[in-house]
Coordinates of C-alpha atoms in Angstrom, one line a residue:
Chain A
M15 CA 207.6 -83.1 -49.6
R16 CA 204.3 -81.2 -49.5
E17 CA 203.0 -84.0 -47.3
L18 CA 206.0 -83.7 -44.9
E19 CA 205.5 -79.9 -44.8
L20 CA 201.8 -80.3 -44.0
I21 CA 202.6 -82.9 -41.3
R22 CA 205.1 -80.4 -39.7
R23 CA 202.5 -77.6 -39.8
I24 CA 199.9 -79.9 -38.2
Q25 CA 202.3 -81.0 -35.5
E26 CA 203.0 -77.4 -34.6
R27 CA 199.3 -76.8 -34.0
L28 CA 198.6 -79.7 -31.7
S29 CA 199.5 -79.5 -28.0
V30 CA 200.2 -82.2 -25.5
Q31 CA 197.5 -82.5 -22.7
G32 CA 198.5 -83.6 -19.2
D33 CA 201.7 -85.5 -18.3
R34 CA 200.8 -89.0 -19.7
V35 CA 202.4 -88.5 -23.2
L36 CA 206.2 -89.0 -23.1
R37 CA 206.7 -88.9 -26.9
A38 CA 204.2 -87.6 -29.4
S39 CA 204.6 -87.2 -33.2
G40 CA 208.1 -87.1 -34.6
D41 CA 209.3 -90.7 -33.9
D42 CA 208.3 -94.0 -35.3
A43 CA 205.5 -94.2 -32.7
A44 CA 204.1 -92.3 -29.7
V45 CA 205.1 -93.3 -26.2
V46 CA 202.5 -92.9 -23.4
R47 CA 202.7 -93.8 -19.7
A48 CA 200.2 -96.6 -19.2
S49 CA 198.1 -97.4 -16.1
G50 CA 195.6 -100.2 -15.3
V51 CA 193.8 -101.0 -18.5
A52 CA 193.8 -99.3 -21.9
V53 CA 190.4 -98.8 -23.6
T54 CA 190.7 -98.4 -27.4
S55 CA 188.3 -97.8 -30.3
I56 CA 188.7 -97.0 -34.0
D57 CA 186.1 -95.2 -36.1
V58 CA 186.2 -94.0 -39.7
V59 CA 184.1 -91.5 -41.5
V60 CA 184.1 -91.1 -45.3
E61 CA 182.9 -88.2 -47.4
D62 CA 179.5 -88.8 -49.0
V63 CA 179.0 -91.9 -46.8
H64 CA 178.9 -90.3 -43.4
F65 CA 178.9 -86.6 -44.2
E66 CA 178.7 -84.2 -47.2
L67 CA 181.1 -81.3 -47.6
A68 CA 178.1 -79.3 -48.9
T69 CA 176.7 -79.2 -45.3
H70 CA 179.8 -79.8 -43.2
S71 CA 182.8 -77.5 -43.0
P72 CA 186.2 -79.2 -42.7
G73 CA 186.1 -78.3 -39.0
D74 CA 182.8 -79.9 -38.5
V75 CA 184.1 -83.1 -40.1
G76 CA 187.2 -83.2 -37.8
H77 CA 185.3 -82.3 -34.7
K78 CA 182.6 -84.9 -35.3
A79 CA 185.0 -87.7 -36.2
L80 CA 186.9 -87.2 -32.9
A81 CA 183.7 -86.7 -30.9
A82 CA 182.1 -89.9 -32.2
A83 CA 185.2 -91.9 -31.3
L84 CA 185.5 -90.3 -27.9
S85 CA 181.8 -91.1 -27.3
D86 CA 182.8 -94.8 -27.4
L87 CA 185.2 -94.2 -24.5
A88 CA 182.5 -92.2 -22.6
A89 CA 180.2 -95.3 -23.0
M90 CA 182.8 -97.4 -21.3
G91 CA 183.2 -95.0 -18.4
A92 CA 186.9 -94.6 -19.4
D93 CA 189.1 -91.5 -18.9
A94 CA 190.0 -90.3 -22.4
G95 CA 193.7 -90.0 -23.1
E96 CA 195.0 -89.9 -26.6
A97 CA 193.9 -89.8 -30.2
Y98 CA 195.7 -91.0 -33.4
I99 CA 194.3 -89.8 -36.7
A100 CA 194.7 -90.9 -40.3
L101 CA 193.5 -88.5 -43.0
G102 CA 192.8 -89.2 -46.6
L103 CA 192.8 -85.9 -48.5
P104 CA 191.3 -85.5 -51.9
E105 CA 192.8 -83.4 -54.6
G106 CA 191.7 -79.8 -54.3
F107 CA 190.8 -80.1 -50.6
G108 CA 193.6 -77.8 -49.8
E109 CA 196.0 -77.3 -47.0
D110 CA 193.9 -74.7 -45.3
S111 CA 191.0 -77.0 -45.1
A112 CA 193.2 -79.8 -43.7
L113 CA 194.5 -77.4 -41.0
E114 CA 190.9 -76.3 -40.2
L115 CA 189.9 -80.0 -39.8
V116 CA 192.9 -80.7 -37.6
D117 CA 192.4 -77.5 -35.5
A118 CA 188.8 -78.5 -34.7
M119 CA 190.1 -81.9 -33.5
G120 CA 192.8 -80.2 -31.5
A121 CA 190.3 -77.8 -29.9
L122 CA 187.9 -80.6 -28.9
G123 CA 190.9 -82.6 -27.6
N124 CA 192.1 -79.6 -25.5
R125 CA 188.6 -79.3 -23.9
C126 CA 188.5 -83.0 -23.2
G127 CA 192.1 -83.4 -22.0
V128 CA 192.9 -85.5 -25.1
T129 CA 196.3 -85.4 -26.9
V130 CA 196.4 -86.0 -30.6
A131 CA 199.6 -88.0 -30.3
G132 CA 200.1 -89.4 -33.8
G133 CA 198.8 -89.4 -37.3
D134 CA 199.3 -90.2 -40.9
L135 CA 198.3 -88.5 -44.2
S136 CA 197.6 -89.8 -47.7
S137 CA 196.0 -88.4 -50.8
A138 CA 192.7 -90.2 -51.5
P139 CA 189.8 -89.9 -53.9
A140 CA 187.5 -88.7 -51.2
L141 CA 188.0 -87.2 -47.7
F142 CA 188.2 -89.7 -44.9
V143 CA 189.1 -89.5 -41.3
A144 CA 190.1 -92.6 -39.3
V145 CA 190.4 -91.9 -35.6
T146 CA 191.7 -94.3 -32.9
V147 CA 191.1 -93.1 -29.4
V148 CA 192.7 -94.6 -26.3
G149 CA 191.3 -94.1 -22.8
W150 CA 192.4 -95.4 -19.4
A151 CA 191.0 -96.8 -16.2
A152 CA 192.8 -98.0 -13.1
K153 CA 190.9 -101.3 -13.1
E154 CA 188.7 -103.2 -15.5
G155 CA 186.0 -103.3 -12.9
Q156 CA 185.6 -99.5 -13.2
L157 CA 184.5 -99.9 -16.8
V158 CA 181.0 -100.6 -18.0
G159 CA 180.4 -102.9 -21.0
R160 CA 177.3 -103.4 -23.2
D161 CA 176.7 -106.8 -21.7
G162 CA 175.7 -106.1 -18.1
A163 CA 171.9 -105.6 -18.4
H164 CA 170.0 -107.7 -15.9
A165 CA 166.3 -108.4 -15.4
G166 CA 164.8 -105.9 -13.0
A167 CA 167.1 -103.0 -14.1
L168 CA 165.8 -99.7 -15.4
L169 CA 166.8 -98.2 -18.7
G170 CA 167.9 -94.6 -18.7
V171 CA 169.4 -92.0 -21.1
T172 CA 171.3 -88.8 -20.7
G173 CA 170.3 -85.5 -22.2
E174 CA 168.0 -85.1 -25.2
L175 CA 167.3 -87.2 -28.3
G176 CA 166.4 -86.5 -31.9
G177 CA 168.2 -83.2 -32.1
S178 CA 170.9 -84.5 -34.4
G179 CA 168.4 -86.1 -36.8
A180 CA 166.3 -83.0 -36.9
G181 CA 169.4 -80.9 -37.5
L182 CA 170.3 -83.2 -40.5
L183 CA 166.9 -82.7 -42.0
L184 CA 167.3 -79.0 -41.7
L185 CA 170.8 -79.2 -43.3
R186 CA 169.3 -81.1 -46.2
G187 CA 166.9 -78.2 -46.9
L188 CA 163.7 -79.0 -44.9
E189 CA 161.7 -75.9 -44.3
A190 CA 160.4 -75.7 -40.7
E191 CA 159.2 -72.8 -38.6
L192 CA 161.6 -72.5 -35.7
P193 CA 163.0 -69.7 -33.6
D194 CA 166.6 -69.0 -34.8
N195 CA 168.2 -70.1 -31.5
V196 CA 166.4 -73.5 -31.7
R197 CA 167.3 -74.0 -35.3
D198 CA 171.0 -73.1 -34.6
A199 CA 171.0 -75.5 -31.6
L200 CA 169.7 -78.4 -33.8
L201 CA 172.3 -77.7 -36.5
E202 CA 175.1 -77.5 -33.9
R203 CA 173.8 -80.7 -32.4
H204 CA 174.3 -82.5 -35.7
R205 CA 177.6 -80.9 -36.7
R206 CA 179.4 -80.5 -33.4
P207 CA 178.2 -83.2 -31.0
E208 CA 179.9 -83.3 -27.6
P209 CA 181.1 -86.6 -26.2
R210 CA 179.7 -87.3 -22.8
L211 CA 183.0 -88.2 -21.2
V212 CA 182.4 -86.6 -17.8
A213 CA 178.9 -88.1 -17.6
G214 CA 180.2 -91.5 -18.7
R215 CA 182.7 -91.7 -15.8
A216 CA 180.1 -90.4 -13.4
L217 CA 177.5 -93.0 -14.5
A218 CA 180.1 -95.8 -14.2
G219 CA 180.9 -94.6 -10.7
A220 CA 177.3 -94.5 -9.8
G221 CA 176.8 -98.2 -10.5
V222 CA 175.1 -98.4 -14.0
S223 CA 175.3 -102.0 -15.2
A224 CA 175.5 -101.7 -19.0
M225 CA 176.1 -98.7 -21.2
I226 CA 176.3 -97.8 -24.9
D227 CA 176.4 -94.4 -26.7
V228 CA 173.5 -93.5 -28.9
S229 CA 175.0 -93.4 -32.3
D230 CA 172.5 -95.4 -34.4
G231 CA 169.3 -94.3 -32.5
I232 CA 168.0 -95.9 -29.4
A233 CA 165.9 -98.4 -31.3
T234 CA 169.1 -99.9 -32.5
D235 CA 171.3 -99.2 -29.5
A236 CA 168.9 -100.5 -26.9
A237 CA 168.6 -103.7 -29.1
H238 CA 172.4 -104.1 -28.7
L239 CA 172.1 -103.9 -24.9
A240 CA 169.3 -106.5 -25.0
G241 CA 171.3 -108.8 -27.3
R242 CA 174.6 -108.6 -25.5
G243 CA 172.9 -108.9 -22.1
G244 CA 170.7 -111.8 -23.2
V245 CA 167.6 -110.0 -21.8
A246 CA 164.4 -108.3 -23.0
I247 CA 164.2 -104.5 -22.9
E248 CA 161.1 -102.5 -23.2
V249 CA 161.3 -98.8 -24.3
R250 CA 158.4 -96.4 -23.7
L251 CA 158.6 -94.0 -26.6
A252 CA 156.4 -91.5 -24.9
D253 CA 159.2 -91.0 -22.3
L254 CA 161.9 -90.1 -24.8
P255 CA 163.4 -86.8 -23.9
L256 CA 163.0 -84.9 -27.1
A257 CA 165.3 -82.0 -27.9
S258 CA 163.6 -78.6 -28.4
G259 CA 162.5 -78.2 -32.0
V260 CA 162.3 -81.9 -32.8
E261 CA 158.5 -81.9 -32.9
A262 CA 158.3 -78.9 -35.2
V263 CA 160.9 -80.5 -37.6
A264 CA 159.2 -83.9 -37.5
S265 CA 155.9 -82.2 -38.3
A266 CA 157.4 -80.3 -41.2
A267 CA 158.8 -83.6 -42.5
D268 CA 155.5 -85.4 -42.0
R269 CA 157.1 -87.8 -39.6
D270 CA 156.3 -89.0 -36.1
P271 CA 158.7 -87.1 -33.7
L272 CA 159.1 -90.1 -31.3
E273 CA 160.0 -92.4 -34.2
L274 CA 162.4 -89.8 -35.6
A275 CA 164.1 -89.5 -32.2
A276 CA 164.3 -93.2 -31.7
T277 CA 165.9 -94.0 -35.1
A278 CA 167.8 -90.9 -36.3
G279 CA 171.0 -91.5 -34.3
D280 CA 174.1 -89.4 -33.9
D281 CA 172.9 -87.9 -30.6
Y282 CA 175.9 -89.3 -28.7
E283 CA 174.0 -89.5 -25.5
L284 CA 174.6 -92.4 -23.1
L285 CA 172.0 -95.2 -22.9
F286 CA 172.4 -97.4 -19.8
T287 CA 170.7 -99.8 -17.4
A288 CA 170.8 -99.4 -13.6
P289 CA 169.5 -101.4 -10.7
P290 CA 166.4 -99.7 -9.2
D291 CA 168.1 -98.9 -5.9
A292 CA 170.8 -97.0 -7.8
T293 CA 168.5 -94.5 -9.6
E294 CA 168.8 -91.7 -7.1
R295 CA 172.6 -91.9 -7.1
V296 CA 172.7 -92.1 -10.9
E297 CA 170.6 -89.0 -11.2
E298 CA 172.7 -87.1 -8.7
E299 CA 176.1 -88.1 -10.2
A300 CA 174.9 -87.4 -13.7
A301 CA 173.5 -84.0 -12.7
A302 CA 176.9 -83.2 -11.1
A303 CA 178.4 -84.1 -14.5
G304 CA 176.0 -81.7 -16.3
A305 CA 173.7 -84.4 -17.7
A306 CA 169.9 -84.8 -17.0
V307 CA 168.7 -88.4 -16.9
A308 CA 165.4 -89.7 -18.3
W309 CA 164.1 -93.1 -17.4
L310 CA 162.5 -94.7 -20.4
G311 CA 162.2 -98.4 -20.0
A312 CA 162.8 -101.6 -18.1
V313 CA 164.8 -104.8 -18.4
S314 CA 163.2 -108.2 -18.0
A315 CA 163.9 -111.9 -18.5
G316 CA 163.5 -112.9 -22.2
R317 CA 165.0 -111.7 -25.4
G318 CA 165.0 -108.7 -27.7
L319 CA 163.6 -105.2 -27.8
R320 CA 160.0 -104.1 -27.5
L321 CA 159.1 -100.5 -28.3
V322 CA 155.8 -99.3 -26.8
G323 CA 153.9 -96.3 -28.2
P324 CA 152.1 -93.7 -26.2
D325 CA 148.9 -95.8 -26.6
G326 CA 150.6 -98.8 -25.0
A327 CA 150.7 -100.8 -28.3
A328 CA 153.9 -102.3 -29.6
V329 CA 155.6 -100.3 -32.3
D330 CA 157.7 -101.8 -35.1
L331 CA 160.4 -99.5 -36.4
S332 CA 162.4 -102.1 -38.2
G333 CA 161.3 -100.7 -41.6
Y334 CA 161.7 -97.1 -40.5
E335 CA 163.8 -94.9 -42.7
H336 CA 167.1 -93.9 -41.1
V337 CA 167.7 -90.2 -41.6
Chain B
M9 CA 172.8 -104.9 -42.3
R10 CA 175.3 -106.3 -44.8
E11 CA 178.0 -104.3 -43.0
L12 CA 177.0 -105.8 -39.6
E13 CA 177.0 -109.3 -41.1
L14 CA 180.5 -108.7 -42.6
I15 CA 181.7 -107.4 -39.2
R16 CA 180.4 -110.5 -37.5
R17 CA 182.1 -112.8 -40.1
I18 CA 185.4 -110.9 -39.6
Q19 CA 185.2 -111.1 -35.8
E20 CA 184.7 -114.9 -36.1
R21 CA 187.9 -115.2 -38.0
L22 CA 190.2 -113.2 -35.7
S23 CA 191.7 -114.8 -32.6
V24 CA 192.9 -113.3 -29.4
Q25 CA 196.7 -113.7 -28.9
G26 CA 198.1 -114.1 -25.3
D27 CA 196.3 -113.0 -22.2
R28 CA 196.5 -109.2 -22.5
V29 CA 193.2 -108.6 -24.2
L30 CA 190.3 -108.5 -21.8
R31 CA 187.6 -107.4 -24.2
A32 CA 188.0 -107.4 -28.0
S33 CA 185.4 -106.5 -30.6
G34 CA 181.7 -106.5 -29.6
D35 CA 181.7 -103.6 -27.1
D36 CA 182.1 -99.8 -27.6
A37 CA 185.8 -100.3 -27.2
A38 CA 188.5 -103.0 -26.6
V39 CA 189.9 -103.3 -23.1
V40 CA 193.5 -104.4 -22.7
R41 CA 195.6 -105.0 -19.6
A42 CA 198.3 -102.3 -19.7
S43 CA 201.9 -102.3 -18.4
G44 CA 204.7 -99.7 -18.3
V45 CA 204.4 -97.6 -21.4
A46 CA 202.2 -97.9 -24.5
V47 CA 203.8 -97.4 -27.9
T48 CA 201.3 -96.5 -30.6
S49 CA 201.5 -95.7 -34.3
I50 CA 198.9 -95.2 -37.0
D51 CA 199.4 -95.8 -40.8
V52 CA 197.1 -95.6 -43.7
V53 CA 197.5 -97.0 -47.2
V54 CA 195.2 -96.1 -50.1
E55 CA 194.6 -97.9 -53.4
D56 CA 196.4 -96.3 -56.3
V57 CA 198.5 -94.2 -54.0
H58 CA 200.4 -96.9 -52.0
F59 CA 199.4 -100.0 -54.0
E60 CA 197.5 -101.2 -57.0
L61 CA 195.1 -104.0 -57.0
A62 CA 196.4 -105.1 -60.4
T63 CA 199.6 -106.2 -58.7
H64 CA 198.5 -106.8 -55.1
S65 CA 195.9 -109.3 -54.0
P66 CA 193.6 -108.3 -51.1
G67 CA 195.7 -110.5 -48.9
D68 CA 198.9 -108.7 -49.9
V69 CA 197.3 -105.3 -49.1
G70 CA 196.1 -106.5 -45.7
H71 CA 199.4 -108.1 -44.8
K72 CA 201.5 -105.2 -45.9
A73 CA 199.4 -102.6 -44.2
L74 CA 199.8 -104.4 -40.9
A75 CA 203.4 -105.3 -41.5
A76 CA 204.3 -101.6 -42.2
A77 CA 202.6 -100.5 -39.0
L78 CA 204.2 -103.2 -36.9
S79 CA 207.6 -102.2 -38.4
D80 CA 207.2 -98.9 -36.5
L81 CA 206.9 -100.8 -33.3
A82 CA 209.9 -102.9 -34.2
A83 CA 211.9 -99.7 -34.7
M84 CA 211.1 -98.6 -31.2
G85 CA 212.1 -102.0 -29.7
A86 CA 208.6 -102.4 -28.4
D87 CA 206.7 -105.7 -27.8
A88 CA 203.8 -105.6 -30.3
G89 CA 200.4 -106.2 -28.7
E90 CA 197.2 -105.1 -30.5
A91 CA 196.1 -103.8 -33.9
Y92 CA 192.9 -101.8 -34.7
I93 CA 191.9 -101.6 -38.3
A94 CA 189.6 -99.3 -40.3
L95 CA 188.7 -100.4 -43.8
G96 CA 187.2 -98.4 -46.6
L97 CA 185.7 -100.9 -49.1
P98 CA 184.9 -99.8 -52.7
E99 CA 181.8 -101.0 -54.5
G100 CA 182.5 -104.3 -56.2
F101 CA 185.4 -105.2 -53.9
G102 CA 183.3 -108.0 -52.5
E103 CA 183.0 -109.7 -49.2
D104 CA 185.3 -112.5 -50.1
S105 CA 188.1 -110.0 -50.9
A106 CA 187.4 -108.2 -47.6
L107 CA 187.7 -111.5 -45.8
E108 CA 190.9 -112.4 -47.6
L109 CA 192.4 -109.0 -46.7
V110 CA 191.5 -109.5 -43.0
D111 CA 192.6 -113.1 -43.0
A112 CA 196.1 -112.1 -44.1
M113 CA 196.2 -109.5 -41.3
G114 CA 195.0 -112.2 -38.8
A115 CA 197.7 -114.6 -40.0
L116 CA 200.5 -112.1 -39.6
G117 CA 199.1 -111.1 -36.3
N118 CA 199.1 -114.7 -35.1
R119 CA 202.7 -115.2 -36.1
C120 CA 203.7 -111.9 -34.3
G121 CA 201.5 -112.4 -31.2
V122 CA 199.3 -109.5 -32.2
T123 CA 195.6 -109.4 -31.6
V124 CA 193.3 -107.5 -34.0
A125 CA 191.2 -106.2 -31.1
G126 CA 188.9 -103.7 -32.9
G127 CA 187.9 -102.3 -36.2
D128 CA 185.5 -100.3 -38.3
L129 CA 184.2 -100.6 -41.8
S130 CA 182.9 -98.1 -44.3
S131 CA 182.1 -98.1 -48.0
A132 CA 184.5 -95.8 -49.9
P133 CA 185.4 -94.8 -53.4
A134 CA 188.7 -96.6 -53.2
L135 CA 190.1 -99.3 -51.0
F136 CA 192.0 -98.0 -47.9
V137 CA 193.3 -99.6 -44.8
A138 CA 194.1 -97.6 -41.7
V139 CA 196.0 -99.6 -39.0
T140 CA 196.7 -98.5 -35.5
V141 CA 199.2 -100.7 -33.7
V142 CA 199.9 -100.7 -30.0
G143 CA 203.1 -102.1 -28.4
W144 CA 204.2 -102.3 -24.9
A145 CA 207.4 -101.9 -22.9
A146 CA 208.0 -102.2 -19.1
K147 CA 209.9 -98.9 -19.1
E148 CA 210.4 -96.0 -21.4
G149 CA 214.2 -96.5 -21.1
Q150 CA 213.8 -99.9 -22.9
L151 CA 212.7 -98.1 -26.1
V152 CA 214.9 -96.6 -28.7
G153 CA 213.9 -93.3 -30.4
R154 CA 215.1 -91.7 -33.6
D155 CA 216.9 -89.0 -31.7
G156 CA 219.7 -90.9 -30.0
A157 CA 222.5 -90.8 -32.6
H158 CA 225.8 -89.4 -31.2
A159 CA 229.1 -88.5 -32.8
G160 CA 231.4 -91.5 -32.8
A161 CA 228.6 -94.1 -33.2
L162 CA 228.4 -96.5 -36.1
L163 CA 225.5 -96.9 -38.5
G164 CA 224.2 -100.4 -39.0
V165 CA 221.3 -102.1 -40.8
T166 CA 219.6 -105.5 -40.5
G167 CA 219.1 -107.9 -43.4
E168 CA 219.2 -106.8 -47.1
L169 CA 218.2 -103.7 -49.0
G170 CA 216.7 -103.0 -52.4
G171 CA 214.7 -106.2 -52.6
S172 CA 211.3 -104.5 -52.3
G173 CA 212.1 -101.9 -54.9
A174 CA 213.4 -104.5 -57.3
G175 CA 210.2 -106.5 -56.7
L176 CA 208.1 -103.5 -57.5
L177 CA 209.9 -102.9 -60.8
L178 CA 209.2 -106.6 -61.7
L179 CA 205.6 -106.3 -60.7
R180 CA 205.3 -103.3 -63.0
G181 CA 206.4 -105.4 -65.9
L182 CA 210.2 -105.0 -66.1
E183 CA 211.9 -107.8 -68.0
A184 CA 214.9 -109.1 -66.2
E185 CA 216.8 -112.4 -66.4
L186 CA 216.5 -114.0 -63.0
P187 CA 216.3 -117.5 -61.5
D188 CA 212.7 -118.2 -60.6
N189 CA 213.4 -118.5 -56.9
V190 CA 215.2 -115.1 -56.9
R191 CA 212.3 -113.5 -58.8
D192 CA 209.8 -115.0 -56.4
A193 CA 211.8 -113.8 -53.4
L194 CA 211.9 -110.2 -54.7
L195 CA 208.1 -110.2 -55.4
E196 CA 207.4 -111.7 -52.0
R197 CA 209.7 -109.1 -50.4
H198 CA 207.6 -106.3 -51.9
R199 CA 204.2 -107.8 -51.3
R200 CA 204.7 -109.6 -48.0
P201 CA 207.3 -107.8 -45.9
E202 CA 208.0 -109.1 -42.5
P203 CA 208.2 -106.7 -39.6
R204 CA 211.5 -107.1 -37.7
L205 CA 209.9 -107.2 -34.3
V206 CA 212.2 -109.8 -32.7
A207 CA 215.3 -108.1 -34.1
G208 CA 214.0 -104.7 -32.9
R209 CA 213.7 -105.8 -29.3
A210 CA 217.1 -107.6 -29.5
L211 CA 218.8 -104.5 -30.9
A212 CA 217.2 -102.3 -28.2
G213 CA 218.5 -104.7 -25.6
A214 CA 221.9 -104.8 -27.1
G215 CA 222.3 -101.0 -26.7
V216 CA 221.6 -99.4 -30.0
S217 CA 221.3 -95.6 -29.5
A218 CA 218.9 -94.6 -32.3
M219 CA 216.7 -96.6 -34.6
I220 CA 214.2 -96.2 -37.5
D221 CA 212.7 -98.7 -39.9
V222 CA 213.6 -98.5 -43.6
S223 CA 210.3 -97.4 -45.2
D224 CA 211.4 -94.6 -47.4
G225 CA 214.9 -95.9 -48.4
I226 CA 218.0 -95.4 -46.2
A227 CA 218.9 -92.1 -48.0
T228 CA 215.8 -90.6 -46.5
D229 CA 215.7 -92.6 -43.2
A230 CA 219.3 -92.0 -42.4
A231 CA 218.6 -88.3 -42.9
H232 CA 215.8 -88.6 -40.3
L233 CA 218.3 -90.1 -37.8
A234 CA 220.8 -87.3 -38.5
G235 CA 218.2 -84.6 -38.3
R236 CA 216.6 -85.8 -35.1
G237 CA 219.9 -86.5 -33.5
G238 CA 221.4 -83.2 -34.5
V239 CA 224.5 -84.9 -36.0
A240 CA 226.1 -85.7 -39.3
I241 CA 225.8 -89.2 -40.8
E242 CA 228.0 -90.6 -43.6
V243 CA 226.7 -93.7 -45.5
R244 CA 229.1 -95.8 -47.6
L245 CA 226.9 -96.9 -50.5
A246 CA 229.4 -99.7 -51.4
D247 CA 228.6 -101.3 -48.1
L248 CA 224.8 -101.6 -48.6
P249 CA 223.8 -105.2 -48.2
L250 CA 222.0 -105.8 -51.5
A251 CA 219.3 -108.4 -51.8
S252 CA 220.0 -111.2 -54.3
G253 CA 218.7 -110.1 -57.7
V254 CA 218.9 -106.4 -57.1
E255 CA 221.9 -106.0 -59.4
A256 CA 220.2 -107.8 -62.2
V257 CA 217.0 -105.9 -61.9
A258 CA 218.8 -102.6 -61.7
S259 CA 220.8 -103.5 -64.7
A260 CA 217.7 -104.3 -66.7
A261 CA 216.1 -101.0 -65.6
D262 CA 219.3 -99.2 -66.5
R263 CA 219.7 -97.9 -63.0
D264 CA 222.6 -98.0 -60.4
P265 CA 221.9 -100.9 -58.0
L266 CA 223.3 -99.0 -55.0
E267 CA 221.1 -95.9 -55.7
L268 CA 218.1 -98.2 -56.2
A269 CA 218.7 -99.9 -52.9
A270 CA 219.3 -96.6 -51.1
T271 CA 216.1 -94.9 -52.4
A272 CA 213.5 -97.5 -53.2
G273 CA 212.2 -98.1 -49.7
D274 CA 209.6 -100.5 -48.3
D275 CA 212.4 -102.9 -47.2
Y276 CA 211.2 -102.6 -43.5
E277 CA 214.7 -103.4 -42.2
L278 CA 216.0 -101.6 -39.2
L279 CA 218.6 -98.8 -39.5
F280 CA 220.3 -97.9 -36.2
T281 CA 223.3 -96.3 -34.6
A282 CA 225.4 -98.0 -32.0
P283 CA 228.5 -97.1 -30.0
P284 CA 231.6 -98.8 -31.3
D285 CA 232.0 -100.9 -28.1
A286 CA 228.6 -102.4 -28.6
T287 CA 229.0 -103.7 -32.2
E288 CA 229.9 -107.2 -31.2
R289 CA 226.9 -107.6 -28.8
V290 CA 224.7 -106.0 -31.5
E291 CA 225.8 -108.5 -34.1
E292 CA 225.3 -111.4 -31.7
E293 CA 221.9 -110.4 -30.4
A294 CA 220.7 -109.6 -33.9
A295 CA 221.9 -113.0 -35.2
A296 CA 220.1 -114.7 -32.3
A297 CA 217.0 -112.9 -33.5
G298 CA 217.5 -114.1 -37.1
A299 CA 218.9 -110.9 -38.6
A300 CA 222.4 -110.2 -40.1
V301 CA 223.9 -106.8 -39.5
A302 CA 225.8 -104.7 -42.0
W303 CA 227.8 -101.7 -40.9
L304 CA 227.6 -99.0 -43.5
G305 CA 228.4 -95.7 -42.0
A306 CA 229.4 -93.5 -39.1
V307 CA 228.1 -90.6 -37.1
S308 CA 230.1 -87.4 -36.5
A309 CA 229.6 -83.9 -35.2
G310 CA 227.9 -81.6 -37.7
R311 CA 224.6 -81.8 -39.5
G312 CA 223.0 -83.7 -42.3
L313 CA 223.5 -86.8 -44.4
R314 CA 226.5 -87.5 -46.7
L315 CA 226.3 -90.4 -49.1
V316 CA 229.7 -91.7 -50.4
G317 CA 230.0 -93.7 -53.6
P318 CA 232.3 -96.6 -54.2
D319 CA 234.9 -94.2 -55.5
G320 CA 234.9 -92.2 -52.3
A321 CA 233.1 -89.2 -53.9
A322 CA 229.9 -87.7 -52.5
V323 CA 226.7 -88.8 -54.2
D324 CA 223.6 -86.6 -54.4
L325 CA 220.4 -88.7 -54.6
S326 CA 218.1 -85.8 -53.8
G327 CA 216.7 -85.8 -57.4
Y328 CA 216.7 -89.6 -57.7
E329 CA 213.4 -91.1 -58.8
H330 CA 211.6 -92.9 -56.0
V331 CA 210.4 -96.3 -57.4

């Protein structure tokens, strides 16, 4: 009965966004007006695997779990619609913590026009959050997959890289000399990433040919684009758009800032390829969606990923420690 | 890298059903051709909360997690389409066990025309399976909610009750004298329930007014129909269609078989209300879908659930132990 009461309290706090959702929680299933194609992704995060409650509040965990899932929809260029959440709650986590976690998901959903339309709860030995997100597009052709990179295209990325990894190092206790506002921005970047939904749709509309969100670090994510496209991609590390403070944090950690930014992940920026004649439109549409674009590489015939350092020599990051 | 390899092996084993799925695993998200309304439910099961690995094989766990989720779509009268699965895998569970679990989901999906179109994996301190299922209907009006019970309607249920609860008692070591085939059927009933998808669509088409799947036992599930419909429902316990062997198991456990069948749950039959003039059509359509129908109660003005024993007296099961 405590579980039913918690479900009731959660349902009270969540609001329906837009007019797509016909039935949300309270029945055997949610009912949503469909259109065109549905774009769906499921993500799960587990305590002490993906996050630690020592450094993340319940709200951080909820926000980030939903943000990471929505980032997958952004990377398809889809219009985010609904989220369905399954929570595993450990003994002692407490109802207030559960509500804080759900409230953060609700707040992010409200900002993104996303309805949390269903969920399930269980007790569990550790906190986990599984999130299924559903987005929509009028036609399949409006979406962008990972597999569209062609020789001759340029590689671009939105926003800034390395901020989340630097924030995680700070959360783990690294001492670095930073202005307070820069430090706060790095911590926020790690704990409360924003899915690039508006930019994703703008980039899809501007003609990008392949797209992926930067969840594992561009060294890994660019390799996915190369692999799925059956092409070679070269990334110029010197052109990575580093977030403010990344150099200072990397220096304090005795690490190369470019390698940190290329491997740390969790930035949830969008990495994409675009034909050369589309670059101007891509920059304009992304700017209108609030995202700067940096061009950091090129696609050619061949296979695999090649990382090039500032001195022009190839860089091997395959043994590099993931933060 | 082990995780990526396991994901690749899982993807190889799953097959796309029908022509709805345009992109399954391998991209940021699955892409599915939509139509009418989407019907979506998420369910999670956790080791030692919902099942024990001492009595359930990995295949049982996978099958049952998907079956329980699909049962929610059956209870809406929806056409099941896709499933998305998030797995938490404890240390030592092993890759073979993970593949057995997924294979059982794939096999059930194949039988039901359901594509496992996406997933995520994590290590975790205990095995858990979160399943999101998506079904489809051409129009909202073709679906049946929990809220449509009206005074004057009759209460019906498909199939047989109590089998899953009796099977669980046997799994936990209860000694009962039973023919082998009856014992095996009870165990199978608990470990490998079949979602009533075809019957759910048939009942929706035959004009049932409210529907829910029997997951918590009809004493609880009928109360949901009464609560959501704002009506009173009377259930005649003597008319419960008991599965073969339930009386013998209840007797061995020193329990009342009717109370066991009304409270044990996990039967995944469909409980529904229908106007009196629809009963013949309901029976015919359900029979054509392979499901017998038993009529076991009536809806009237008022509020709440009333259980009536074989002697005509009210029965209070609120303190009854859930198996």
